[in-house]
Coordinates of N, CA and C in Angstrom, one line a residue:
L135 N -15.3 -10.9 6.9 CA -14.9 -10.5 8.3 C -14.0 -11.7 8.8
L136 N -14.6 -12.9 8.8 CA -14.0 -14.1 9.4 C -12.6 -14.4 8.5
T137 N -12.6 -14.2 7.3 CA -11.3 -14.6 6.6 C -10.1 -13.8 7.0
F138 N -10.3 -12.5 7.3 CA -9.2 -11.7 7.7 C -8.4 -11.8 8.9
D139 N -9.3 -12.3 10.1 CA -8.8 -12.2 11.4 C -9.7 -13.2 12.0
Y140 N -9.5 -14.5 11.8 CA -10.6 -15.6 12.3 C -10.9 -15.6 13.8
P141 N -9.8 -15.8 14.5 CA -10.2 -16.0 16.0 C -10.7 -14.8 16.6
A142 N -10.2 -13.6 16.2 CA -10.6 -12.4 16.9 C -12.0 -11.8 16.4
S143 N -12.4 -12.2 15.1 CA -13.4 -11.6 14.5 C -14.7 -12.8 14.7
L144 N -14.6 -13.8 15.3 CA -15.5 -14.8 15.4 C -16.7 -14.2 16.4
L145 N -16.4 -13.8 17.5 CA -17.3 -13.2 18.4 C -18.1 -12.1 17.8
P146 N -17.5 -11.0 17.4 CA -18.4 -10.0 16.6 C -19.1 -10.5 15.5
C147 N -18.7 -11.5 14.9 CA -19.7 -12.1 13.9 C -20.9 -12.7 14.4
V148 N -20.7 -13.4 15.3 CA -21.8 -14.3 15.8 C -22.9 -13.2 16.7
I149 N -22.2 -12.3 17.3 CA -23.1 -11.2 18.0 C -24.0 -10.4 16.8
G150 N -23.2 -10.2 15.7 CA -23.9 -9.5 14.7 C -25.1 -10.3 14.0
V151 N -24.8 -11.5 13.8 CA -25.8 -12.2 13.3 C -27.0 -12.4 14.2
L152 N -26.7 -12.7 15.4 CA -27.9 -12.7 16.6 C -28.7 -11.6 16.7
S153 N -28.0 -10.3 16.7 CA -28.7 -8.9 17.0 C -29.6 -8.8 15.6
G154 N -29.0 -9.2 14.5 CA -29.9 -9.2 13.3 C -31.0 -10.1 13.4
F155 N -31.1 -11.2 13.9 CA -32.3 -12.0 14.0 C -33.2 -11.4 15.1
I156 N -32.7 -11.0 16.1 CA -33.4 -10.2 17.2 C -34.1 -9.0 16.6
V157 N -33.4 -8.2 15.9 CA -34.1 -7.0 15.4 C -35.3 -7.3 14.3
R158 N -34.9 -8.4 13.6 CA -35.9 -8.6 12.5 C -37.0 -9.4 13.0
S159 N -37.0 -10.0 14.3 CA -37.9 -10.9 14.8 C -39.4 -10.2 14.9
P160 N -40.3 -10.8 14.6 CA -41.7 -10.1 14.8 C -42.2 -10.1 16.1
L161 N -41.5 -10.8 17.0 CA -42.1 -11.0 18.4 C -41.7 -9.8 19.2
L162 N -40.6 -9.2 18.7 CA -40.0 -7.9 19.6 C -40.3 -6.8 18.7
P163 N -40.6 -5.5 19.4 CA -40.9 -4.3 18.5 C -39.7 -3.4 18.1
F164 N -38.6 -4.1 18.0 CA -37.3 -3.4 17.5 C -37.3 -2.8 16.0
H165 N -38.3 -3.6 15.3 CA -38.2 -3.2 13.8 C -38.9 -1.9 13.6
R166 N -39.7 -1.5 14.6 CA -40.4 0.0 14.5 C -39.6 1.1 15.1
F167 N -38.5 0.7 15.8 CA -37.6 1.7 16.5 C -36.6 2.3 15.5
R168 N -36.7 3.7 15.3 CA -35.7 4.3 14.3 C -34.8 5.3 15.2
L169 N -33.6 5.4 14.9 CA -32.6 6.3 15.5 C -32.8 7.7 14.7
P170 N -32.7 8.8 15.5 CA -32.9 10.0 15.0 C -31.7 10.3 14.0
L171 N -32.1 11.1 12.8 CA -31.2 11.2 11.7 C -29.8 11.7 12.1
F172 N -29.8 12.7 13.1 CA -28.4 13.2 13.3 C -27.6 12.3 14.1
I173 N -28.1 11.2 14.7 CA -27.4 10.1 15.5 C -26.8 9.1 14.4
S174 N -27.7 8.9 13.5 CA -27.2 8.0 12.6 C -26.0 8.5 11.7
N175 N -26.5 9.8 11.3 CA -25.2 10.5 10.6 C -23.8 10.6 11.5
L176 N -24.1 10.8 12.7 CA -22.8 10.8 13.5 C -22.1 9.4 13.6
F177 N -23.0 8.4 13.8 CA -22.3 7.1 13.7 C -21.6 6.7 12.3
M178 N -22.3 7.2 11.1 CA -21.7 6.8 9.8 C -20.4 7.6 9.6
K179 N -20.4 8.8 10.0 CA -19.1 9.6 9.8 C -18.0 8.9 10.7
I180 N -18.3 8.5 12.0 CA -17.3 7.9 12.8 C -16.9 6.4 12.1
H181 N -17.7 5.8 11.5 CA -17.4 4.5 10.9 C -16.5 4.9 9.7
E182 N -16.9 5.8 8.8 CA -16.1 6.2 7.7 C -14.6 6.7 8.0
S183 N -14.5 7.5 9.2 CA -13.2 7.9 9.5 C -12.4 6.8 10.1
M184 N -13.0 5.8 10.9 CA -12.3 4.5 11.3 C -11.8 3.8 10.0
Q185 N -12.7 3.6 9.0 CA -12.3 2.9 8.0 C -11.0 3.6 7.1
Q186 N -11.1 4.9 6.9 CA -10.1 5.6 6.3 C -8.8 5.4 7.1
N187 N -8.9 5.5 8.4 CA -7.5 5.5 9.2 C -6.9 4.1 9.2
S188 N -8.0 3.1 9.2 CA -7.3 1.5 9.1 C -6.8 1.3 7.7
A189 N -7.4 1.9 6.7 CA -6.8 1.7 5.3 C -5.5 2.4 5.2
R190 N -5.3 3.7 5.8 CA -4.1 4.5 5.7 C -3.0 3.7 6.4
V191 N -3.4 3.1 7.6 CA -2.5 2.4 8.5 C -1.9 1.1 7.7
R192 N -2.8 0.4 7.0 CA -2.3 -0.7 6.2 C -1.4 -0.5 5.1
V193 N -1.8 0.7 4.4 CA -0.9 1.1 3.3 C 0.5 1.5 3.9
Q194 N 0.7 2.2 5.0 CA 2.0 2.5 5.6 C 2.5 1.2 6.0
Q195 N 1.9 0.3 6.7 CA 2.6 -0.9 7.0 C 2.9 -1.7 5.7
H196 N 2.3 -1.7 4.7 CA 2.7 -2.4 3.6 C 4.0 -1.7 3.0
A197 N 4.0 -0.4 2.9 CA 5.2 0.2 2.4 C 6.3 -0.1 3.1
A198 N 6.1 -0.1 4.5 CA 7.4 -0.2 5.5 C 7.8 -1.7 5.2
N199 N 6.9 -2.6 5.1 CA 7.4 -4.0 4.7 C 8.0 -4.1 3.6
I200 N 7.7 -3.4 2.4 CA 8.4 -3.5 1.2 C 9.8 -3.0 1.3
N201 N 9.9 -1.9 2.1 CA 11.2 -1.1 2.1 C 12.1 -1.9 3.1
A202 N 11.5 -2.5 4.2 CA 12.3 -3.3 5.1 C 12.9 -4.5 4.4
N203 N 12.1 -5.2 3.5 CA 12.6 -6.4 2.8 C 13.6 -6.3 1.6
Q204 N 13.7 -5.1 1.2 CA 14.8 -4.9 0.2 C 16.1 -4.5 0.6
P205 N 17.1 -5.3 0.3 CA 18.5 -5.1 0.8 C 19.1 -4.0 0.2
V206 N 20.0 -3.3 0.8 CA 20.7 -2.2 0.3 C 21.7 -2.6 -0.8
Q207 N 21.9 -1.9 -1.8 CA 22.7 -2.3 -2.9 C 24.0 -1.6 -2.9
Q208 N 24.0 -0.4 -2.2 CA 25.2 0.4 -2.2 C 25.3 1.2 -0.9
A209 N 26.5 1.3 -0.4 CA 26.8 1.9 1.0 C 26.6 3.3 0.8
D210 N 26.0 4.1 1.8 CA 25.7 5.5 1.8 C 27.1 6.2 2.0
P211 N 27.3 7.1 1.1 CA 28.5 7.8 1.1 C 28.9 8.4 2.3
Q212 N 27.9 9.2 3.1 CA 28.2 9.9 4.3 C 28.5 8.8 5.5
A213 N 27.8 7.7 5.4 CA 27.9 6.8 6.5 C 29.5 6.1 6.2
L214 N 29.7 5.8 4.9 CA 31.1 5.4 4.5 C 32.2 6.4 5.2
E215 N 32.0 7.6 4.9 CA 33.0 8.6 5.3 C 33.1 8.7 6.9
T216 N 32.0 8.3 7.5 CA 31.9 8.3 9.0 C 32.8 7.3 9.5
L217 N 32.6 6.0 8.9 CA 33.3 4.9 9.3 C 34.8 5.1 9.0
R218 N 35.1 5.6 7.9 CA 36.4 5.9 7.3 C 37.1 6.8 8.5
A219 N 36.4 7.9 8.9 CA 37.0 8.7 9.9 C 37.4 8.0 11.3
M220 N 36.5 6.8 11.5 CA 37.0 6.1 12.7 C 38.0 5.2 12.6
G221 N 38.6 5.0 11.4 CA 39.8 4.3 11.3 C 39.6 3.0 10.5
F222 N 38.6 2.7 10.1 CA 38.1 1.5 9.4 C 38.5 1.6 7.9
S223 N 38.9 0.5 7.3 CA 39.2 0.4 5.8 C 37.9 0.6 5.0
D224 N 38.1 0.9 3.7 CA 36.9 1.1 2.9 C 36.1 -0.2 2.7
F225 N 37.1 -1.3 2.5 CA 36.3 -2.6 2.3 C 35.5 -3.0 3.5
E226 N 36.1 -2.8 4.7 CA 35.3 -3.3 6.0 C 34.3 -2.4 6.2
A227 N 34.1 -1.1 6.0 CA 33.2 -0.2 6.0 C 32.0 -0.5 5.3
T228 N 32.4 -0.8 3.9 CA 31.4 -1.0 2.9 C 30.5 -2.3 3.3
Q229 N 31.4 -3.3 3.7 CA 30.8 -4.5 3.8 C 29.8 -4.6 5.1
A230 N 30.3 -3.8 6.1 CA 29.5 -3.7 7.3 C 28.2 -2.9 7.0
L231 N 28.3 -1.9 6.2 CA 27.0 -1.1 5.9 C 26.0 -1.8 5.2
L232 N 26.7 -2.7 4.2 CA 25.6 -3.4 3.4 C 25.0 -4.4 4.2
Q233 N 25.6 -5.1 5.2 CA 24.9 -5.9 6.0 C 23.9 -5.4 6.9
V234 N 24.1 -4.2 7.3 CA 23.0 -3.6 8.3 C 22.3 -2.6 7.6
N235 N 22.1 -2.5 6.3 CA 21.3 -1.5 5.6 C 21.6 -0.1 6.0
N236 N 23.0 0.4 5.9 CA 23.5 1.6 6.1 C 23.1 2.2 7.4
D237 N 23.0 1.3 8.3 CA 22.7 2.0 9.8 C 24.4 2.1 10.4
V238 N 24.7 3.3 10.5 CA 26.1 3.7 11.1 C 26.3 3.0 12.3
D239 N 25.4 3.1 13.4 CA 25.6 2.7 14.6 C 25.7 1.0 14.7
Q240 N 24.9 0.4 13.9 CA 25.0 -1.1 13.8 C 26.3 -1.6 13.1
A241 N 26.7 -0.7 12.1 CA 27.9 -1.1 11.4 C 29.1 -0.9 12.3
T242 N 29.0 0.1 13.1 CA 30.2 0.4 14.1 C 30.3 -0.8 15.2
N243 N 29.1 -1.1 15.4 CA 29.0 -2.3 16.5 C 29.5 -3.5 15.9
L244 N 29.2 -3.9 14.6 CA 29.7 -5.1 14.0 C 31.3 -4.9 13.6
L245 N 31.7 -3.7 13.3 CA 33.1 -3.7 13.1 C 33.9 -3.8 14.4
L246 N 33.3 -3.2 15.3 CA 34.1 -3.4 16.6 C 34.1 -4.8 17.2
A247 N 33.1 -5.4 16.9 CA 32.9 -6.8 17.4 C 33.9 -7.6 16.6
Q248 N 34.1 -7.4 15.4 CA 34.9 -8.3 14.6 C 36.4 -8.1 14.9
S249 N 36.7 -6.9 15.5 CA 38.1 -6.5 15.8 C 38.6 -7.5 16.9

């Protein structure tokens, strides 16, 4: 727990260790207390769904980071045609699209700024 998000996970870690000592302490009767089965099952299902959701989010973020870091190798034909229709040359339009990963709006802004 501490290795993933050190500053934010320090307090929950310390609280968990302290509560473990308190529950296991022979001085307090907490070790005899048991939650009803339906409550423990409910908490277990909530915990499992939270773990699945966080794993799904991590996978989506990883995929997005991979796709965002890969530069575009070829200009999108439809985007290129759109910029040609606006009066830009093939070379200018292709270079602008490659610089902005085929985003027509950003390519248009880039080309207009260069004019």
